[in-house]
Each structure stands twice: as C-alpha cells, then as structure tokens.
Amino acid sequence: RAVIASDNSLYVLSTEASAPATALARYRDGKWTSVPAPSIRSRYLADMAAGRNGAIFIAHMPGRKQNEMAKLTVERYDGTSWSTVGTPDFTANKAFNTVIDVDARNTPWVAYGDVTYGSTNQRISVMYFDGKGWTYAGKQGFTALKTTSRIEGFKIDNAGVPHVLFEAFGDVPGVFQVWAFEKDSWKKKVFVKDWSDYTWPSLNGKPSTLSPNSEYDMAFSRANQLFIS
C-alpha cells in the first residue's frame, strides 16, 4: 500500500503474507528511510491512508496470527511517533478485509467485513472517529445480504461523501455494488446483477471487464468522477 502525505512524503507499507514483520518506508527529499511501524500480522488485515499535517493512519489488528480475524485498532503517525486513535480493539466484532480513508476534517473512517453473523456470512460495517470514540456510520452490517460481502474499496469523495465498493458471494455470486453514505444512511449507487451485463469502457482499444474473485480499488477524480480498477 502506498500513500502520499500532505507534506509530500511518500509512504509505502509492505507486509509479507507469511510473516508478522511489517515494513514501512518513507521517501522524502530524495531519500528513503525506514519508519518503525505497528506489528501487523497479515497484509489482508491492514490498510493505510494519509491525513492532514503530514500524518498517516494505519488500521490493523495488532498481535494476531496470520489471517486470523480480530477486532480493529487504528494508529496515527505524526512524522515522529505513533498514537492510538481512540481505544484499541474498538469494533464490536471481529473484522476482515479492512480499508481506511481520512476526510477533509482529518477524521479517519474504516470499512470492513463485519463477522457478526459467523465467519462465513460477513456484512459490511463502516465506522468513524468522532473525536471521542468510534461510532457506526448508519447501521452496523448495513449490506444485510444473505451472503458474504467482501469489501474491495472505500473512498471519501471530494464532497465528503463516503463510498464503499464490495462483492457479494454465496446465493448471489459475483454481485458488484457501490454504496454511498448520504443524509445519514447508505444508498446503493451501482449494482451489477451479473458480471456479463455491465459494459466497461475500452482501454487502449481493448475491451475491459470486471471478473469475480479478483481484487479491485476505487478513486475519485478532481471532477468527482468515480473510477474502479
């Protein structure tokens, strides 16, 4: 994972899939330096985002075994030292496929697969830090599908609206959805019933498609257009 902080420093987070060690490097003024980082047990359970004043945030599950689901902790690095945002292990239930973003007010948000309904039936939950503690954006497990929802991306657009991208598996295989948090509730923005019924623009003259069981991410342009790759 790579992010550019507000002070124009490039941070690269690299975790080995089979080892607990985490490497965080910073590129600034033409030089790479190593940054002490929280111990992250799996690259599937951590994400990083840039905030204001040169800060970065990492959402992870400290001290867990490889790929083991556990509760979330968010830590902030101010360029010198780390501090925990709110309390550690703040989620009500275990989490998986964690994604973090930071809004214009420097508020961190996390989206994750909420293991409320058993390890084989995750729903998506989104939480943010309100300055005192972590609170849910809308309902916990708002996707409410009778299937597993695998989160793929989470971004806050230029208007400050959080968006979550996920796939659904099980009784509705390969369903691709984007939801937005507007007026205190989640609203479905993009829904693809079947992978074959959505036509994507061509890239370099070649057709492009989304396929199930792949990894995706999302971003917004300055004009607030949504891009998925």
Coordinates of N, CA and C in Angstrom, one line a residue:
R1 N 0.8 -1.2 0.0 CA 0.0 0.0 0.0 C 0.9 1.2 0.0
A2 N 0.6 2.2 -0.8 CA 1.4 3.5 -0.9 C 0.4 4.7 -0.8
V3 N 0.8 5.7 0.0 CA 0.1 6.9 0.1 C 1.1 8.1 0.1
I4 N 0.6 9.3 -0.4 CA 1.4 10.5 -0.3 C 0.8 11.4 0.8
A5 N 1.6 11.7 1.8 CA 1.1 12.5 2.9 C 1.0 14.0 2.5
S6 N 0.4 14.8 3.3 CA 0.2 16.2 2.9 C 1.5 17.0 2.9
D7 N 2.5 16.5 3.5 CA 3.8 17.1 3.4 C 4.6 16.6 2.2
N8 N 4.0 15.9 1.3 CA 4.5 15.4 0.1 C 5.5 14.2 0.3
S9 N 5.5 13.6 1.5 CA 6.2 12.4 1.7 C 5.5 11.2 1.2
L10 N 6.2 10.3 0.6 CA 5.6 9.0 0.1 C 5.9 7.9 1.1
Y11 N 4.8 7.3 1.6 CA 4.9 6.2 2.5 C 4.5 4.9 1.8
V12 N 5.2 3.8 2.0 CA 4.9 2.5 1.4 C 4.9 1.5 2.5
L13 N 3.7 0.8 2.6 CA 3.5 -0.2 3.6 C 3.6 -1.5 3.0
S14 N 4.5 -2.4 3.4 CA 4.7 -3.7 2.8 C 4.6 -4.8 3.9
T15 N 3.7 -5.7 3.8 CA 3.7 -6.8 4.8 C 3.8 -8.1 4.1
E16 N 4.6 -9.0 4.6 CA 4.7 -10.3 4.0 C 3.5 -11.2 4.4
A17 N 3.0 -11.9 3.4 CA 1.8 -12.7 3.7 C 2.0 -13.8 4.7
S18 N 3.3 -14.3 4.8 CA 3.6 -15.4 5.7 C 4.4 -15.0 6.9
A19 N 4.6 -13.7 7.2 CA 5.4 -13.3 8.3 C 4.8 -12.1 9.0
P20 N 5.0 -12.0 10.4 CA 4.4 -10.9 11.1 C 5.1 -9.6 10.9
A21 N 6.3 -9.6 10.4 CA 7.1 -8.3 10.3 C 6.4 -7.4 9.3
T22 N 6.4 -6.1 9.6 CA 5.8 -5.1 8.8 C 6.9 -4.1 8.4
A23 N 7.0 -3.7 7.2 CA 8.0 -2.7 6.7 C 7.2 -1.4 6.3
L24 N 7.6 -0.3 6.8 CA 7.1 1.0 6.4 C 8.2 1.9 6.1
A25 N 8.2 2.3 4.8 CA 9.3 3.2 4.3 C 8.8 4.5 3.9
R26 N 9.6 5.6 4.1 CA 9.2 6.9 3.7 C 10.2 7.5 2.7
Y27 N 9.7 8.1 1.7 CA 10.6 8.7 0.7 C 10.3 10.2 0.7
R28 N 11.4 11.0 1.1 CA 11.3 12.4 1.3 C 12.7 13.1 1.0
D29 N 12.7 14.2 0.3 CA 13.9 14.9 0.0 C 14.9 14.0 -0.7
G30 N 14.4 13.1 -1.6 CA 15.3 12.3 -2.4 C 15.9 11.1 -1.7
K31 N 15.4 10.8 -0.5 CA 16.0 9.7 0.3 C 14.9 8.8 0.9
W32 N 15.2 7.5 0.9 CA 14.3 6.5 1.6 C 14.8 6.3 3.0
T33 N 13.9 6.3 4.0 CA 14.2 6.0 5.4 C 13.2 5.0 5.9
S34 N 13.6 4.2 6.8 CA 12.7 3.2 7.4 C 12.0 3.8 8.6
V35 N 10.7 3.5 8.7 CA 9.9 4.1 9.8 C 9.4 3.0 10.7
P36 N 9.6 3.0 12.0 CA 9.1 2.0 12.9 C 7.6 1.9 12.7
A37 N 7.1 0.7 12.6 CA 5.6 0.5 12.3 C 5.0 -0.5 13.2
P38 N 3.7 -0.4 13.4 CA 3.0 -1.3 14.3 C 3.2 -2.8 13.7
S39 N 3.1 -3.7 14.6 CA 3.2 -5.1 14.2 C 1.9 -5.6 13.5
I40 N 2.0 -5.9 12.2 CA 0.8 -6.3 11.5 C 1.0 -7.7 11.0
R41 N 0.1 -8.6 11.4 CA 0.2 -10.0 11.2 C -0.1 -10.4 9.7
S42 N -0.8 -9.6 9.0 CA -1.2 -10.1 7.6 C -1.5 -8.9 6.8
R43 N -1.1 -8.9 5.5 CA -1.3 -7.8 4.6 C -2.8 -7.7 4.3
Y44 N -3.6 -8.8 4.5 CA -5.0 -8.8 4.3 C -5.8 -8.1 5.4
L45 N -5.1 -7.8 6.5 CA -5.8 -7.3 7.6 C -5.4 -5.8 8.0
A46 N -4.7 -5.2 7.0 CA -4.2 -3.8 7.3 C -4.4 -2.9 6.1
D47 N -4.5 -1.6 6.4 CA -4.6 -0.6 5.3 C -4.1 0.7 5.9
M48 N -3.7 1.6 5.0 CA -3.1 2.9 5.3 C -3.7 4.0 4.5
A49 N -3.8 5.2 5.1 CA -4.4 6.4 4.5 C -3.6 7.6 5.0
A50 N -3.6 8.7 4.2 CA -2.9 9.9 4.6 C -4.0 10.9 5.1
G51 N -3.6 11.6 6.1 CA -4.4 12.7 6.7 C -3.8 14.1 6.5
R52 N -4.1 15.0 7.3 CA -3.6 16.4 7.3 C -2.3 16.5 8.1
N53 N -1.6 17.6 7.9 CA -0.4 17.9 8.7 C 0.6 16.8 8.6
G54 N 0.7 16.1 7.5 CA 1.7 15.1 7.3 C 1.5 13.8 8.0
A55 N 0.3 13.6 8.6 CA 0.0 12.4 9.3 C -0.4 11.3 8.4
I56 N -0.2 10.1 8.9 CA -0.8 8.9 8.2 C -1.5 8.0 9.3
F57 N -2.4 7.2 8.8 CA -3.2 6.4 9.7 C -3.1 4.9 9.2
I58 N -3.0 4.0 10.1 CA -3.0 2.6 9.7 C -4.1 1.9 10.6
A59 N -4.9 1.2 9.9 CA -5.9 0.3 10.5 C -5.5 -1.1 10.5
H60 N -5.4 -1.8 11.6 CA -4.9 -3.2 11.6 C -5.4 -3.9 12.8
M61 N -5.0 -5.1 13.0 CA -5.3 -6.0 14.1 C -4.1 -6.4 14.8
P62 N -3.6 -5.7 15.8 CA -2.3 -6.0 16.3 C -2.1 -7.3 17.0
G63 N -1.0 -8.0 16.8 CA -0.6 -9.1 17.6 C -1.4 -10.4 17.2
R64 N -2.1 -10.4 16.1 CA -2.9 -11.6 15.7 C -2.1 -12.5 14.8
K65 N -2.5 -13.8 14.8 CA -1.8 -14.7 13.9 C -2.2 -14.4 12.4
Q66 N -1.4 -15.0 11.5 CA -1.6 -14.9 10.1 C -3.0 -15.1 9.7
N67 N -3.7 -14.1 9.1 CA -5.0 -14.2 8.5 C -6.1 -14.5 9.6
E68 N -5.8 -14.4 10.8 CA -6.8 -14.6 11.9 C -7.6 -13.3 12.0
M69 N -8.9 -13.5 12.0 CA -9.8 -12.3 12.2 C -9.9 -11.9 13.6
A70 N -9.9 -10.5 13.8 CA -9.8 -10.0 15.2 C -10.4 -8.6 15.1
K71 N -10.5 -7.9 16.3 CA -11.0 -6.6 16.3 C -10.0 -5.5 15.8
L72 N -10.5 -4.4 15.4 CA -9.7 -3.4 14.8 C -9.0 -2.4 15.8
T73 N -7.8 -1.9 15.4 CA -7.2 -0.8 16.0 C -6.7 0.1 15.0
V74 N -6.8 1.5 15.2 CA -6.3 2.5 14.3 C -5.2 3.2 15.0
E75 N -4.0 3.4 14.3 CA -2.9 4.2 14.9 C -2.5 5.3 13.9
R76 N -2.1 6.4 14.5 CA -1.7 7.6 13.8 C -0.2 7.9 13.9
Y77 N 0.4 8.2 12.8 CA 1.8 8.6 12.8 C 2.0 10.0 12.4
D78 N 2.6 10.8 13.3 CA 2.6 12.3 13.0 C 4.0 12.7 12.4
G79 N 4.7 11.7 12.0 CA 6.0 12.0 11.4 C 7.2 11.7 12.4
T80 N 6.8 11.6 13.7 CA 7.8 11.3 14.7 C 7.4 10.1 15.5
S81 N 6.2 10.0 16.0 CA 5.8 8.9 16.9 C 4.3 8.5 16.5
W82 N 4.0 7.3 17.1 CA 2.7 6.7 16.9 C 1.8 6.9 18.1
S83 N 0.5 7.0 17.8 CA -0.5 7.1 18.9 C -1.8 6.4 18.5
T84 N -2.4 5.8 19.4 CA -3.7 5.0 19.1 C -4.8 6.0 19.0
V85 N -5.6 5.9 18.0 CA -6.8 6.7 17.8 C -8.0 6.1 18.5
G86 N -8.4 6.8 19.6 CA -9.5 6.2 20.4 C -8.9 5.0 21.2
T87 N -9.7 4.0 21.4 CA -9.3 2.8 22.1 C -8.9 1.7 21.1
P88 N -8.0 0.8 21.5 CA -7.7 -0.4 20.6 C -8.8 -1.4 20.7
D89 N -8.8 -2.2 19.6 CA -9.9 -3.3 19.6 C -11.3 -2.7 19.7
F90 N -11.5 -1.6 18.9 CA -12.8 -0.8 19.2 C -14.0 -1.4 18.5
T91 N -13.8 -2.3 17.5 CA -15.0 -2.9 16.8 C -15.7 -3.9 17.7
A92 N -17.0 -3.9 17.6 CA -17.8 -4.8 18.4 C -17.6 -6.3 18.1
N93 N -17.2 -6.6 16.9 CA -17.0 -7.9 16.4 C -15.7 -8.0 15.7
K94 N -15.3 -9.2 15.4 CA -14.1 -9.4 14.6 C -14.3 -8.8 13.1
A95 N -13.2 -8.5 12.5 CA -13.3 -7.9 11.2 C -12.4 -8.6 10.2
F96 N -12.6 -8.3 8.9 CA -11.7 -8.8 7.8 C -11.8 -7.9 6.7
N97 N -10.7 -7.9 5.8 CA -10.6 -7.0 4.6 C -10.9 -5.6 5.0
T98 N -10.0 -5.0 5.8 CA -10.2 -3.7 6.3 C -9.7 -2.6 5.3
V99 N -10.4 -1.5 5.2 CA -10.0 -0.4 4.4 C -10.2 0.9 5.2
I100 N -9.2 1.8 5.1 CA -9.3 3.1 5.8 C -9.2 4.3 4.9
D101 N -9.9 5.4 5.2 CA -9.7 6.6 4.5 C -9.9 7.8 5.5
V102 N -9.4 9.0 5.1 CA -9.5 10.1 6.0 C -10.2 11.3 5.3
D103 N -11.1 11.9 6.0 CA -11.8 13.0 5.3 C -11.1 14.3 5.5
A104 N -11.7 15.4 4.9 CA -11.1 16.7 4.9 C -10.9 17.3 6.3
R105 N -11.7 16.8 7.3 CA -11.5 17.3 8.6 C -10.5 16.5 9.4
N106 N -9.8 15.6 8.7 CA -8.8 14.7 9.3 C -9.4 13.6 10.2
T107 N -10.7 13.3 9.9 CA -11.4 12.2 10.6 C -11.1 10.9 9.9
P108 N -10.6 9.9 10.6 CA -10.4 8.6 10.0 C -11.7 7.8 10.0
W109 N -11.9 7.1 8.8 CA -13.1 6.2 8.7 C -12.5 4.8 8.3
V110 N -13.2 3.8 8.8 CA -12.8 2.4 8.4 C -14.0 1.7 7.9
A111 N -13.8 0.8 6.9 CA -14.8 0.0 6.4 C -14.3 -1.5 6.4
Y112 N -15.1 -2.4 6.8 CA -14.6 -3.8 7.0 C -15.7 -4.8 6.9
G113 N -15.3 -6.0 6.6 CA -16.2 -7.2 6.7 C -16.5 -7.5 8.1
D114 N -17.7 -7.3 8.6 CA -18.1 -7.4 10.0 C -18.5 -8.9 10.2
V115 N -17.8 -9.6 11.0 CA -18.0 -11.0 11.3 C -19.0 -11.1 12.4
T116 N -20.2 -10.5 12.2 CA -21.3 -10.5 13.2 C -22.1 -11.8 13.1
Y117 N -22.1 -12.3 11.9 CA -23.0 -13.4 11.5 C -22.3 -14.7 11.2
G118 N -21.1 -14.9 11.8 CA -20.4 -16.1 11.6 C -19.3 -15.8 10.5
S119 N -18.2 -16.6 10.5 CA -17.1 -16.3 9.6 C -17.5 -16.5 8.2
T120 N -18.6 -17.2 7.9 CA -19.0 -17.5 6.5 C -20.1 -16.5 6.0
N121 N -20.4 -15.5 6.8 CA -21.5 -14.6 6.5 C -21.2 -13.2 7.0
Q122 N -20.2 -12.6 6.3 CA -19.8 -11.2 6.7 C -20.7 -10.2 6.0
R123 N -21.0 -9.1 6.8 CA -21.6 -8.0 6.2 C -20.7 -6.8 6.3
I124 N -20.9 -5.7 5.6 CA -20.1 -4.5 5.7 C -20.5 -3.6 6.7
S125 N -19.6 -3.1 7.6 CA -19.8 -2.1 8.5 C -18.8 -0.9 8.3
V126 N -19.2 0.3 8.6 CA -18.3 1.5 8.4 C -18.4 2.2 9.8
M127 N -17.2 2.6 10.3 CA -17.1 3.4 11.5 C -16.2 4.6 11.3
Y128 N -16.4 5.7 12.1 CA -15.5 6.8 12.0 C -15.3 7.3 13.4
F129 N -14.2 8.0 13.6 CA -13.8 8.6 14.9 C -14.3 10.0 15.1
D130 N -15.2 10.2 16.1 CA -15.9 11.5 16.2 C -15.1 12.4 17.1
G131 N -13.9 12.1 17.5 CA -13.2 12.9 18.4 C -13.1 12.4 19.8
K132 N -14.1 11.5 20.2 CA -14.2 10.9 21.5 C -14.1 9.4 21.4
G133 N -14.7 8.9 20.4 CA -14.8 7.4 20.2 C -15.2 7.0 18.8
W134 N -15.2 5.7 18.6 CA -15.6 5.2 17.3 C -17.1 5.0 17.2
T135 N -17.8 5.4 16.2 CA -19.2 5.2 16.0 C -19.5 4.7 14.6
Y136 N -20.6 4.0 14.5 CA -21.1 3.5 13.2 C -21.6 4.6 12.3
A137 N -21.3 4.5 11.0 CA -21.9 5.3 10.0 C -23.2 4.5 9.5
G138 N -24.3 5.0 9.9 CA -25.5 4.2 9.6 C -25.6 2.9 10.4
K139 N -26.2 1.9 9.9 CA -26.4 0.7 10.7 C -25.2 -0.2 10.6
Q140 N -24.9 -0.9 11.7 CA -23.9 -2.0 11.6 C -24.3 -3.1 10.7
G141 N -23.4 -3.5 9.8 CA -23.7 -4.6 8.9 C -24.8 -4.1 7.9
F142 N -24.7 -2.9 7.3 CA -25.8 -2.3 6.6 C -26.1 -3.0 5.3
T143 N -25.1 -3.9 4.8 CA -25.4 -4.5 3.5 C -26.5 -5.6 3.6
A144 N -26.6 -6.2 4.8 CA -27.8 -7.1 5.1 C -28.1 -8.1 4.0
L145 N -27.1 -8.6 3.4 CA -27.3 -9.7 2.4 C -27.2 -11.0 3.0
K146 N -27.9 -12.0 2.4 CA -27.9 -13.4 2.9 C -26.7 -14.1 2.3
T147 N -25.5 -13.5 2.4 CA -24.3 -14.0 1.8 C -23.1 -13.3 2.4
T148 N -22.0 -13.7 2.0 CA -20.7 -13.0 2.4 C -20.5 -11.8 1.5
S149 N -20.2 -10.6 2.1 CA -19.9 -9.4 1.4 C -18.4 -9.1 1.6
R150 N -17.6 -9.2 0.5 CA -16.2 -8.9 0.6 C -15.9 -7.5 0.1
I151 N -15.4 -6.7 1.0 CA -15.1 -5.3 0.7 C -13.9 -5.2 -0.2
E152 N -14.0 -4.3 -1.2 CA -12.9 -4.2 -2.2 C -12.2 -2.8 -2.0
G153 N -13.1 -1.8 -1.8 CA -12.5 -0.4 -1.7 C -13.4 0.5 -0.9
F154 N -12.8 1.6 -0.3 CA -13.6 2.5 0.4 C -12.9 3.9 0.2
K155 N -13.7 4.9 -0.3 CA -13.1 6.2 -0.5 C -14.1 7.3 -0.1
I156 N -13.6 8.4 0.3 CA -14.5 9.6 0.6 C -14.3 10.5 -0.6
D157 N -15.4 10.9 -1.3 CA -15.2 11.7 -2.5 C -14.9 13.2 -2.1
N158 N -14.8 14.0 -3.1 CA -14.5 15.4 -2.9 C -15.5 16.3 -2.2
A159 N -16.7 15.7 -2.2 CA -17.8 16.4 -1.5 C -18.0 15.9 0.0
G160 N -17.1 15.0 0.4 CA -17.1 14.4 1.7 C -18.0 13.3 1.9
V161 N -18.5 12.6 0.8 CA -19.4 11.5 0.9 C -18.6 10.2 0.8
P162 N -18.7 9.4 1.9 CA -18.1 8.1 1.9 C -18.7 7.1 0.9
H163 N -17.9 6.3 0.2 CA -18.4 5.3 -0.8 C -17.7 4.0 -0.5
V164 N -18.4 2.9 -0.5 CA -17.8 1.6 -0.3 C -18.1 0.7 -1.5
L165 N -17.1 -0.1 -1.9 CA -17.2 -1.0 -3.1 C -17.0 -2.4 -2.5
F166 N -17.9 -3.3 -2.9 CA -17.8 -4.7 -2.4 C -18.4 -5.7 -3.4
E167 N -18.0 -6.9 -3.2 CA -18.6 -8.0 -3.9 C -19.4 -8.9 -3.0
A168 N -20.4 -9.5 -3.5 CA -21.2 -10.4 -2.7 C -21.1 -11.8 -3.2
F169 N -21.0 -12.8 -2.3 CA -20.8 -14.2 -2.7 C -21.9 -15.0 -2.0
G170 N -22.0 -16.2 -2.5 CA -23.0 -17.1 -1.9 C -24.2 -17.3 -2.8
D171 N -25.4 -16.9 -2.3 CA -26.6 -17.1 -3.1 C -26.7 -16.1 -4.2
V172 N -25.9 -15.0 -4.2 CA -25.9 -14.1 -5.4 C -24.5 -13.9 -5.8
P173 N -23.9 -14.9 -6.5 CA -22.4 -14.8 -6.8 C -22.0 -13.7 -7.7
G174 N -20.9 -13.1 -7.4 CA -20.3 -12.1 -8.3 C -21.1 -10.8 -8.4
V175 N -21.9 -10.4 -7.4 CA -22.6 -9.2 -7.4 C -21.7 -8.1 -7.0
F176 N -21.6 -7.0 -7.9 CA -20.7 -5.9 -7.7 C -21.5 -4.7 -7.3
Q177 N -21.2 -4.0 -6.2 CA -22.0 -2.9 -5.7 C -21.2 -1.8 -5.2
V178 N -21.7 -0.6 -5.4 CA -21.1 0.6 -4.7 C -22.2 1.3 -4.0
W179 N -22.0 1.6 -2.7 CA -23.0 2.3 -1.9 C -22.4 3.6 -1.4
A180 N -23.2 4.6 -1.2 CA -22.7 5.9 -0.7 C -23.5 6.3 0.6
F181 N -22.8 6.9 1.5 CA -23.4 7.3 2.8 C -23.9 8.8 2.7
E182 N -25.2 8.9 2.4 CA -25.8 10.3 2.2 C -27.0 10.5 3.2
K183 N -27.0 11.6 3.8 CA -28.0 12.0 4.7 C -28.2 10.9 5.8
D184 N -27.1 10.5 6.4 CA -27.1 9.6 7.5 C -27.6 8.2 7.2
S185 N -27.6 7.8 5.9 CA -28.0 6.4 5.5 C -27.3 6.0 4.3
W186 N -27.1 4.7 4.1 CA -26.4 4.1 3.0 C -27.4 3.9 1.8
K187 N -26.9 4.4 0.6 CA -27.8 4.3 -0.6 C -27.0 3.6 -1.7
K188 N -27.6 2.7 -2.4 CA -27.0 1.9 -3.4 C -26.8 2.8 -4.7
K189 N -25.6 2.9 -5.2 CA -25.3 3.7 -6.4 C -25.0 2.9 -7.6
V190 N -24.3 1.8 -7.5 CA -24.0 0.9 -8.6 C -24.4 -0.5 -8.2
F191 N -25.1 -1.1 -9.1 CA -25.5 -2.5 -8.9 C -25.4 -3.3 -10.1
V192 N -24.6 -4.4 -10.1 CA -24.4 -5.2 -11.3 C -24.9 -6.6 -10.9
K193 N -26.0 -7.0 -11.5 CA -26.6 -8.3 -11.1 C -25.7 -9.5 -11.6
D194 N -25.1 -9.3 -12.7 CA -24.3 -10.3 -13.3 C -23.1 -9.7 -14.0
W195 N -22.0 -10.3 -13.9 CA -20.8 -9.7 -14.5 C -20.9 -9.4 -16.0
S196 N -21.7 -10.2 -16.7 CA -21.8 -10.1 -18.1 C -22.7 -9.0 -18.5
D197 N -23.5 -8.4 -17.6 CA -24.5 -7.4 -18.0 C -24.0 -5.9 -17.9
Y198 N -22.7 -5.8 -17.6 CA -22.2 -4.4 -17.5 C -21.0 -4.2 -18.5
T199 N -21.2 -3.2 -19.3 CA -20.2 -2.9 -20.3 C -19.2 -1.8 -19.8
W200 N -17.9 -2.1 -19.8 CA -16.9 -1.1 -19.3 C -16.3 -0.5 -20.5
P201 N -15.8 0.7 -20.4 CA -15.1 1.4 -21.5 C -13.9 0.6 -21.9
S202 N -13.5 0.7 -23.1 CA -12.3 0.0 -23.6 C -11.1 0.8 -23.2
L203 N -10.0 0.1 -23.0 CA -8.7 0.6 -22.6 C -7.7 0.3 -23.7
N204 N -7.2 1.4 -24.3 CA -6.2 1.2 -25.4 C -6.8 0.4 -26.5
G205 N -8.1 0.6 -26.7 CA -8.7 -0.1 -27.8 C -9.1 -1.5 -27.5
K206 N -8.9 -2.0 -26.3 CA -9.2 -3.4 -25.9 C -10.3 -3.4 -24.9
P207 N -11.2 -4.3 -25.0 CA -12.3 -4.4 -24.1 C -11.8 -4.6 -22.6
S208 N -12.5 -4.0 -21.7 CA -12.1 -4.2 -20.3 C -13.4 -4.7 -19.5
T209 N -13.2 -5.6 -18.6 CA -14.3 -6.2 -17.8 C -13.9 -6.4 -16.4
L210 N -14.8 -6.5 -15.5 CA -14.6 -6.9 -14.2 C -14.9 -8.4 -14.1
S211 N -14.2 -9.1 -13.3 CA -14.5 -10.5 -13.1 C -14.5 -10.8 -11.6
P212 N -15.3 -11.8 -11.2 CA -15.4 -12.2 -9.8 C -14.1 -12.8 -9.3
N213 N -13.9 -12.8 -7.9 CA -12.8 -13.3 -7.2 C -11.5 -12.6 -7.6
S214 N -11.6 -11.4 -8.0 CA -10.4 -10.5 -8.2 C -10.3 -9.4 -7.2
E215 N -9.2 -8.7 -7.2 CA -9.1 -7.6 -6.2 C -9.3 -6.2 -7.0
Y216 N -10.0 -5.3 -6.4 CA -10.3 -4.0 -7.0 C -10.1 -2.9 -6.0
D217 N -10.0 -1.7 -6.6 CA -10.0 -0.5 -5.7 C -10.8 0.6 -6.4
M218 N -11.0 1.7 -5.7 CA -11.7 2.8 -6.3 C -11.1 4.1 -6.0
A219 N -11.4 5.2 -6.8 CA -10.8 6.5 -6.6 C -11.7 7.5 -7.2
F220 N -11.6 8.8 -6.8 CA -12.4 9.9 -7.4 C -11.4 10.9 -8.0
S221 N -11.8 11.4 -9.2 CA -11.0 12.4 -9.8 C -11.3 13.8 -9.2
R222 N -10.6 14.8 -9.6 CA -10.9 16.2 -9.1 C -12.3 16.6 -9.5
A223 N -12.8 16.1 -10.6 CA -14.2 16.4 -11.0 C -15.2 15.5 -10.3
N224 N -14.7 14.7 -9.3 CA -15.6 13.8 -8.5 C -16.2 12.7 -9.3
Q225 N -15.5 12.2 -10.4 CA -15.9 11.1 -11.1 C -15.3 9.8 -10.5
L226 N -16.1 8.8 -10.4 CA -15.7 7.5 -9.8 C -15.0 6.7 -10.8
F227 N -13.8 6.1 -10.4 CA -13.0 5.2 -11.2 C -12.8 3.9 -10.4
I228 N -12.9 2.8 -11.0 CA -12.7 1.5 -10.4 C -11.7 0.7 -11.2
S229 N -10.7 0.2 -10.6 CA -9.7 -0.6 -11.3 C -9.4 -1.9 -10.5

